[in-house]
Short mmCIF file of C-alpha atoms in Angstrom, two decimals:
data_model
loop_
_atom_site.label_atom_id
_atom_site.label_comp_id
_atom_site.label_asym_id
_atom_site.label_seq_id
_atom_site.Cartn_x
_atom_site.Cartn_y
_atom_site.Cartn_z
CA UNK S 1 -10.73 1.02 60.16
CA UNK S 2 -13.94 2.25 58.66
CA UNK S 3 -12.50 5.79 58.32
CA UNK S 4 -9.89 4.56 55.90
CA UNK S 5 -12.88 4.36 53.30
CA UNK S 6 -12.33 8.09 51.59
CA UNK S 7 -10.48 9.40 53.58
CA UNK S 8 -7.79 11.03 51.33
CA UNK S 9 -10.48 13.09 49.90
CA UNK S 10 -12.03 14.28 52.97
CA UNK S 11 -8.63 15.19 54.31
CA UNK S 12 -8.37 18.15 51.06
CA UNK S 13 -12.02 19.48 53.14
CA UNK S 14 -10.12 18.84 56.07
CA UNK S 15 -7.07 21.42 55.23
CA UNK S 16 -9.09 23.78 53.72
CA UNK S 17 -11.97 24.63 56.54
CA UNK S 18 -9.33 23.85 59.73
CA UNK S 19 -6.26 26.13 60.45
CA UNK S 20 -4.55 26.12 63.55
CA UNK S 21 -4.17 23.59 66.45
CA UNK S 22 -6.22 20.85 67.22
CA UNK S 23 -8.09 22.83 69.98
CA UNK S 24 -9.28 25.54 68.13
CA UNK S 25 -10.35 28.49 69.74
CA UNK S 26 -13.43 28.79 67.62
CA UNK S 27 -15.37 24.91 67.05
CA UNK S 28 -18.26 24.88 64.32
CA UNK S 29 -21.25 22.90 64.74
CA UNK S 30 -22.49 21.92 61.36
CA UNK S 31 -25.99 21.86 61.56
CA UNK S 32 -27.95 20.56 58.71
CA UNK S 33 -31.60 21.16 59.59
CA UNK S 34 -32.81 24.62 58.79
CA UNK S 35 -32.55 27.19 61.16
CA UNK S 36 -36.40 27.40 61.32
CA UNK S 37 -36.67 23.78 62.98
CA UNK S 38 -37.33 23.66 66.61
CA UNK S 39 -34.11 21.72 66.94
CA UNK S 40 -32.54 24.38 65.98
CA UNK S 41 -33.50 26.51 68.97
CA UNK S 42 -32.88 23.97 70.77
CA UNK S 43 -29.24 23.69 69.58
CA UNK S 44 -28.90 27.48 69.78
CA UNK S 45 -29.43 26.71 73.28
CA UNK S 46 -26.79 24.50 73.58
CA UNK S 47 -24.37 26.52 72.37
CA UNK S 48 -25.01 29.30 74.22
CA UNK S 49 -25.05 27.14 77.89
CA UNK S 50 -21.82 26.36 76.76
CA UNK S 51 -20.36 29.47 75.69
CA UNK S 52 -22.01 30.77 78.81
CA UNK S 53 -19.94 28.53 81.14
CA UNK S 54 -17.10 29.08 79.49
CA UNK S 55 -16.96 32.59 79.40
CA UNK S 56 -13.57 33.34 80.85
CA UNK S 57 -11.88 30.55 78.63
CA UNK S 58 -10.86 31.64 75.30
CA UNK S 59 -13.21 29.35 73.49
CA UNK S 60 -16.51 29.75 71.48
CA UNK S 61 -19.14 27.03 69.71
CA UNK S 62 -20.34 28.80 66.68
CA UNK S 63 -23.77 26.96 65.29
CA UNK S 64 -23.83 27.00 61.60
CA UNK S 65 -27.16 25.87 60.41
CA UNK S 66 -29.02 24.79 57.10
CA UNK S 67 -25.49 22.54 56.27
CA UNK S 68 -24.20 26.37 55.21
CA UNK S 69 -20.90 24.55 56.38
CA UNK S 70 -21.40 22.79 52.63
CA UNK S 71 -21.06 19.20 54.29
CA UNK S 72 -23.70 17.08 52.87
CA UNK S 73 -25.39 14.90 55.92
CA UNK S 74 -24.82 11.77 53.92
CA UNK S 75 -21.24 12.51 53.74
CA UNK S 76 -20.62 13.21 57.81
CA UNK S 77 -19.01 9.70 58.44
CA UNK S 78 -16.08 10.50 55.84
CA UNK S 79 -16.13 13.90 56.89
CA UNK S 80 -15.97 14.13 60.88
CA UNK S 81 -13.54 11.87 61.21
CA UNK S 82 -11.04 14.25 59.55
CA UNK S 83 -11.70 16.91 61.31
CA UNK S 84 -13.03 18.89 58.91
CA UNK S 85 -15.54 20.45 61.31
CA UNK S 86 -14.95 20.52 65.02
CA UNK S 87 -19.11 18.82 66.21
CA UNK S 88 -21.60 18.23 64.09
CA UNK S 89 -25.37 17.00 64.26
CA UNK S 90 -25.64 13.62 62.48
CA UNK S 91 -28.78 11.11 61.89
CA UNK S 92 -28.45 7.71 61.36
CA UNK S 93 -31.08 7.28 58.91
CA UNK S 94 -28.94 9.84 56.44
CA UNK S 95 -25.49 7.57 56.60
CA UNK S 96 -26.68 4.16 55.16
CA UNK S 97 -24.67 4.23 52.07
CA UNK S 98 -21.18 4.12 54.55
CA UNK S 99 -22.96 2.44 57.10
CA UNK S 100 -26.04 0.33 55.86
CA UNK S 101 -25.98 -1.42 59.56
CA UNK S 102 -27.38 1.79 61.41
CA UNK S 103 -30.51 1.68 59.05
CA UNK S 104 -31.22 -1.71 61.48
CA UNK S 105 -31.74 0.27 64.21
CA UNK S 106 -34.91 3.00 63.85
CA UNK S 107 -36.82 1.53 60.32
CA UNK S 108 -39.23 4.40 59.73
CA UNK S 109 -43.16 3.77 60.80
CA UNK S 110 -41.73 0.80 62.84
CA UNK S 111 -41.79 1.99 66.40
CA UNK S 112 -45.31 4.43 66.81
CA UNK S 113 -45.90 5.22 70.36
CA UNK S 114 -44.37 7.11 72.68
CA UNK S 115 -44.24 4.03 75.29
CA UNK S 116 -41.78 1.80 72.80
CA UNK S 117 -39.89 4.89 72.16
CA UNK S 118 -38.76 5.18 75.78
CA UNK S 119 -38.25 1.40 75.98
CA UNK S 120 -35.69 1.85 73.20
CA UNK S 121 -34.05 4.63 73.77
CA UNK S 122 -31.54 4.05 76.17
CA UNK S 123 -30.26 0.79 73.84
CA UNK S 124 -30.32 2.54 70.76
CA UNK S 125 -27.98 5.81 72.28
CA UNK S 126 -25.56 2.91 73.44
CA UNK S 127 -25.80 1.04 69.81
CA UNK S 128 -25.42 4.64 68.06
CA UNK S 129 -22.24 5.78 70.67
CA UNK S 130 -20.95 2.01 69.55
CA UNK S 131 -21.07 2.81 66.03
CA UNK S 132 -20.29 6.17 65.44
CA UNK S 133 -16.96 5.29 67.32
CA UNK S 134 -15.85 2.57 64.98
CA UNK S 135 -15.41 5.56 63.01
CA UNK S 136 -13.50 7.66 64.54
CA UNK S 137 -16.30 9.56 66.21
CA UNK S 138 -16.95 10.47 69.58
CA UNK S 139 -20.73 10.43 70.67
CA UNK S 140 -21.07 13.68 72.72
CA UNK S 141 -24.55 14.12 73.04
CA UNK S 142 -28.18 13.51 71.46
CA UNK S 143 -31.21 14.98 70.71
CA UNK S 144 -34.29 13.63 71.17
CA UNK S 145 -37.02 14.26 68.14
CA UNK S 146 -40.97 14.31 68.76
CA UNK S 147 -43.33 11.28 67.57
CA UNK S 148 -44.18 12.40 64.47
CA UNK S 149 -47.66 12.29 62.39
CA UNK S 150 -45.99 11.63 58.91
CA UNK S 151 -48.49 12.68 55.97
CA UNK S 152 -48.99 12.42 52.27
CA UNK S 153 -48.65 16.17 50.64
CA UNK S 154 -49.54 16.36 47.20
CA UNK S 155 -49.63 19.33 44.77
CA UNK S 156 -52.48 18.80 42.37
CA UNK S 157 -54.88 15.97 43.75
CA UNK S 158 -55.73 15.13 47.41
CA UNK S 159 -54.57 11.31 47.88
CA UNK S 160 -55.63 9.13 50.92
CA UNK S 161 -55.39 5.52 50.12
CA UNK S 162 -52.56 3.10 48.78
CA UNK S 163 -54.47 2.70 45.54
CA UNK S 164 -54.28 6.60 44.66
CA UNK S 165 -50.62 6.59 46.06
CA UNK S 166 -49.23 3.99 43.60
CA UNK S 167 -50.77 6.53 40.74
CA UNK S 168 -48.50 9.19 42.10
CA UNK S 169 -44.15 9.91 42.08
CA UNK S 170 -43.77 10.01 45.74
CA UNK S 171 -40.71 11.94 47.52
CA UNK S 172 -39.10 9.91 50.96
CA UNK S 173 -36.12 11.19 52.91
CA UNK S 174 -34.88 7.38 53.04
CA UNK S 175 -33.84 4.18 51.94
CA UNK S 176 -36.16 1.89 54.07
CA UNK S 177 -39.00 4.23 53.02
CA UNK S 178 -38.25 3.25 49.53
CA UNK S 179 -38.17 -0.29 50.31
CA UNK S 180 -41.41 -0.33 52.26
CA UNK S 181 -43.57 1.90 49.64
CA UNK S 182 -42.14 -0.45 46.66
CA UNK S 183 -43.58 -3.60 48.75
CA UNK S 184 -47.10 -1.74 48.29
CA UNK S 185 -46.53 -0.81 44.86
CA UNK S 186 -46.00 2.70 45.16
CA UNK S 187 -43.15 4.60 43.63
CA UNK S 188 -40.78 6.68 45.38
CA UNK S 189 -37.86 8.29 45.57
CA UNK S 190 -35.46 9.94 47.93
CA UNK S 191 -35.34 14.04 47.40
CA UNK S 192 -33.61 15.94 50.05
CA UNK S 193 -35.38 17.44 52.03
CA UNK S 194 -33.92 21.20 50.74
CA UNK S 195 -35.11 19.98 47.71
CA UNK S 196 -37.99 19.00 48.15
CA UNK S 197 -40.18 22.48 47.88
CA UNK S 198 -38.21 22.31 43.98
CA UNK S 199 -38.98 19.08 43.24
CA UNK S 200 -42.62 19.52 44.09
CA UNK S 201 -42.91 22.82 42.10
CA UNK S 202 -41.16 21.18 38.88
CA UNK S 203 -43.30 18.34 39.10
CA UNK S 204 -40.14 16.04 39.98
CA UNK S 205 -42.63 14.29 42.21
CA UNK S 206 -46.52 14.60 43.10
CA UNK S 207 -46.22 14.31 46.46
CA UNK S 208 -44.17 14.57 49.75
CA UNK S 209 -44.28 12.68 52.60
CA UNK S 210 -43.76 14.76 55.38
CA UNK S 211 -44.84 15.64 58.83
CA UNK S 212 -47.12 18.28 59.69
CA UNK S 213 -45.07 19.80 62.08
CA UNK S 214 -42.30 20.69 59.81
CA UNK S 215 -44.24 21.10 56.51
CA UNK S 216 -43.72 25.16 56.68
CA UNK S 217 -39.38 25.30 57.53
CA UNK S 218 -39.75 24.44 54.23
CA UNK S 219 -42.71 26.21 52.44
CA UNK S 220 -44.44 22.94 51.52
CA UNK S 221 -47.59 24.94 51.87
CA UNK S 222 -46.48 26.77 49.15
CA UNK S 223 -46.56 24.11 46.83
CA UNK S 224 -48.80 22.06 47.92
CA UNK S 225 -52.95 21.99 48.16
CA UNK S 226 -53.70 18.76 49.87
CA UNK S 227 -52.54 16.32 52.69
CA UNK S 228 -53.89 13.34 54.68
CA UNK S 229 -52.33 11.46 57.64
CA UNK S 230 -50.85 8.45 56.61
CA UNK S 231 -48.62 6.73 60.53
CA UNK S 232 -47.11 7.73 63.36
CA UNK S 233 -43.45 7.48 63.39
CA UNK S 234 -40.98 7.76 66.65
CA UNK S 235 -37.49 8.18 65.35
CA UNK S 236 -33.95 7.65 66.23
CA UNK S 237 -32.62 10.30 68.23
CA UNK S 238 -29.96 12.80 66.29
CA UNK S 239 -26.58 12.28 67.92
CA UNK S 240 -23.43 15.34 68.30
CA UNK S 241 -20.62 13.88 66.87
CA UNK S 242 -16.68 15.23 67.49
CA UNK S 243 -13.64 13.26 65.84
CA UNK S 244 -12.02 11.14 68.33
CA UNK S 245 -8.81 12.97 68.87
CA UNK S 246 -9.99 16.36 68.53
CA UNK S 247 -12.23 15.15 71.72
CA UNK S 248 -9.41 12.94 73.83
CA UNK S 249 -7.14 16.57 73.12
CA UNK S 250 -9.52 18.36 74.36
CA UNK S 251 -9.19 20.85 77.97
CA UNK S 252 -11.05 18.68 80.32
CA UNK S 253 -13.28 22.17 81.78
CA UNK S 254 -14.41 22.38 77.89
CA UNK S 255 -15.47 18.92 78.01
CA UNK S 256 -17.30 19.46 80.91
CA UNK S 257 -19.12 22.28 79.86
CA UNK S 258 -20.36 20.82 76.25
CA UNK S 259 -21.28 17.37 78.29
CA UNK S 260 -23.29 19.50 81.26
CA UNK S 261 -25.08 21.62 78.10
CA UNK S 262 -25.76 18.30 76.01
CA UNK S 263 -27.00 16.33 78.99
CA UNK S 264 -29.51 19.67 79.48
CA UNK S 265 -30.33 19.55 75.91
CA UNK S 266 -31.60 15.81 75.95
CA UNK S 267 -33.33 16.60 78.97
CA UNK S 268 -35.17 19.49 77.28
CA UNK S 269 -36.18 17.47 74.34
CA UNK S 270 -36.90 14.06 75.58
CA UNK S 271 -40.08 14.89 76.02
CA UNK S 272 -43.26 13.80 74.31
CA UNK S 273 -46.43 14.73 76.57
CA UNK S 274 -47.35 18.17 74.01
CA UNK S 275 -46.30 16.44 70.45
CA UNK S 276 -50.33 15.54 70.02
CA UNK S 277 -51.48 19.11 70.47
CA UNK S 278 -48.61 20.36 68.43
CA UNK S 279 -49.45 18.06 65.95
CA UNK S 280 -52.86 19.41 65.44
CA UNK S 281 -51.75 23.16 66.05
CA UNK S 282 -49.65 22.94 63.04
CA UNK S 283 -51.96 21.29 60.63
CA UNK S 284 -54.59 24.09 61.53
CA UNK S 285 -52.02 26.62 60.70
CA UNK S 286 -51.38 24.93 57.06
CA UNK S 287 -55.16 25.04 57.03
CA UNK S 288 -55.51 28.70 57.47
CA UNK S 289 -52.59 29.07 54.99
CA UNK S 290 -54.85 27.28 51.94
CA UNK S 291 -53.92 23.95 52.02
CA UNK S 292 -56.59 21.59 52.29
CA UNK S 293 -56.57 19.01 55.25
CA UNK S 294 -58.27 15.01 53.79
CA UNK S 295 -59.65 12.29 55.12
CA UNK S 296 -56.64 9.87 56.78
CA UNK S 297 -55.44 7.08 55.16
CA UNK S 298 -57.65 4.01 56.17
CA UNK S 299 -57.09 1.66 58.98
CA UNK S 300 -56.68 -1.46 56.83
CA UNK S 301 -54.27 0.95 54.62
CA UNK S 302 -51.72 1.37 57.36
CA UNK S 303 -52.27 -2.05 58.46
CA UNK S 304 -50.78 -3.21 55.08
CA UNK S 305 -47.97 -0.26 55.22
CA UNK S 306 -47.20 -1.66 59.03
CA UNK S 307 -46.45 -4.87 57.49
CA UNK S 308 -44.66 -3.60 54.79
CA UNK S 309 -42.30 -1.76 57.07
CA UNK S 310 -41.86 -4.86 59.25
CA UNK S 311 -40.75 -7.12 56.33
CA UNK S 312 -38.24 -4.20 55.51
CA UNK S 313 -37.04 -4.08 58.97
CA UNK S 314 -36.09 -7.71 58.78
CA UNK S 315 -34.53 -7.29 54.60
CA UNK S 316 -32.37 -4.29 55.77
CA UNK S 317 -31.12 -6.61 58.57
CA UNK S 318 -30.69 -9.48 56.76
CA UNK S 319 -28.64 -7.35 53.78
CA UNK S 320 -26.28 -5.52 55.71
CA UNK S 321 -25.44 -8.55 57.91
CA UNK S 322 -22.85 -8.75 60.79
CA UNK S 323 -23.90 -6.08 63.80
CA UNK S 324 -26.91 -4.82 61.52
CA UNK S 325 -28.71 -8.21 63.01
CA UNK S 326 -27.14 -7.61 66.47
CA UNK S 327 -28.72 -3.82 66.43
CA UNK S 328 -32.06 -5.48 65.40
CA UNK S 329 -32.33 -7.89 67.91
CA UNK S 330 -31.38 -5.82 70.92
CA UNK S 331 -34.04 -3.17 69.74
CA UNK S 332 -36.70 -6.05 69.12
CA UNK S 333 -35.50 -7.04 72.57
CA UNK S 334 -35.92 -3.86 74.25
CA UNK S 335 -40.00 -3.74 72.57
CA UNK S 336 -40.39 -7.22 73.96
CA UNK S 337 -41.03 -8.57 70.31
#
């Protein structure tokens, strides 16, 4: 069993955040974006459809945002399955060191338009409900993220092709972004993301990649002058996670409601048709707030970084062997490559 990999230590955070019975009349939902993200509201939401239909049961979801919980999101495979927090939001592309398989499944920049998104969808929620329940996790629900315009924010100089890039300390929020910007000779690093406005400010790194959309939840306006388009990313879906028997203990009218709320909240967020016009709403705003707004990245620039994140798609695969090259060919499947 997966689980068995720290799982004494885990079970110390267990004992001190849980008291009582299993079905505790309170559940957390560790939530590590910050509260300012629109999938936050969107969670906030959740909660409260399902505090609302279970009003006249003694039982309340608290959201706890921002990982104030103190769970790190690269941690939540040792750390859910010990029931150290009742739910908790969890993204695949944040648990590669426990489970380097689920980085086969979304490889950043490799899926761009909303049409292979929806084609993949419905395989990747059954690959990630697979998964997370080899670890003792029950898949209770996803949400669904926008197609993203990732750019290149940079503090001092405004950078828009490869060749600038690989003069430059960039900051990614994974592994396979590593792997791809090394293949093009750039150097980067992973900073998370509530570091990142630090490690900008310090001079850690140069630049940020980062989309548009999100730049202000945390300041990067603030610390940044330029930015320029680099691709267009779809990504893996963010899934609710419970431990297994906190779930299969659970009073079947709870269950109800948090599945009723969680099938409304992928409903609400599944969709795509307005991320365009966001898109450019937001990088006016950052705009109007001093930073500068380049020149994209080339065409025959994110040809070679398309490339790049197609050889790393198939290394990633290849490395973590066993169902990381089953996840990859039922996703290539479902784009009809």
């Amino acid at each position: 069993m997966k689980t068995l990999l720290n799982k004494t230590a885990y079970a110390l955070v267990a004992g001190a955040l849980v008291s009582g019975p299993a079905l505790a009349e309170e559940w957390r939902f560790n939530n590590f974006l910050p509260e300012t993200r629109p999938e936050s509201a969107q969670l906030d939401q959740f909660a409260e459809d399902v505090n609302a239909a279970l009003a006249d049961k003694d039982f309340t979801l608290q959201m706890y945002h921002g990982g104030s919980l103190g769970l790190p999101n690269t941690d939540l495979l040792r750390v859910v399955p010990t029931g150290a927090v009742e739910m908790s939001l969890m993204w695949s592309n944040y648990l590669g060191r426990d489970a380097p398989e689920l980085g086969s499944v979304f490889v950043q920049g490799a899926i761009s338009t909303v049409d292979e998104l929806k084609a993949v969808l419905p395989v990747a929620q059954e690959i990630y409900t697979e998964a997370y329940n080899d670890w003792d996790i029950t898949t209770v629900g996803f949400v669904a993220i926008p197609t993203l315009s990732v750019s290149v924010f940079c503090r001092d100089e405004p950078v828009n092709t490869l060749e600038q890039l690989r003069d430059v300390k960039l900051r990614v929020w994974a592994r396979e972004q590593v792997e791809t910007f090394t293949k093009l000779g750039v150097a980067a690093q992973i900073v998370p993301q509530e570091d990142v406005y630090v490690a900008l400010r310090t001079g850690v790194v140069d630049c940020a990649l980062y989309p548009a959309l999100y730049a202000h939840t945390i300041s990067l306006q603030e610390v940044t002058k330029y930015a320029s388009f680099l691709y267009p990313m779809a990504s893996a879906p963010y899934t609710i996670g419970v431990q297994d028997k906190l779930w299969d203990d659970t009073d079947p009218e709870i269950k109800d409601a948090i599945t009723a709320a969680a099938d409304a909240l992928w409903e609400r967020t599944n969709q795509y048709d307005a991320d365009v016009e966001n898109e450019m709403a937001a990088r006016e705003k950052l705009v109007a707030q001093g930073l500068t707004w380049g020149e994209d990245f080339p065409d025959a620039d994110r040809e070679q970084f398309v490339a790049a994140v197609s050889e790393t798609w198939a290394m990633l695969a290849e490395e973590a062997g066993g169902d990381a090259l089953d996840y990859r060919a039922r996703m290539l499947t479902a784009l009809g490559r």
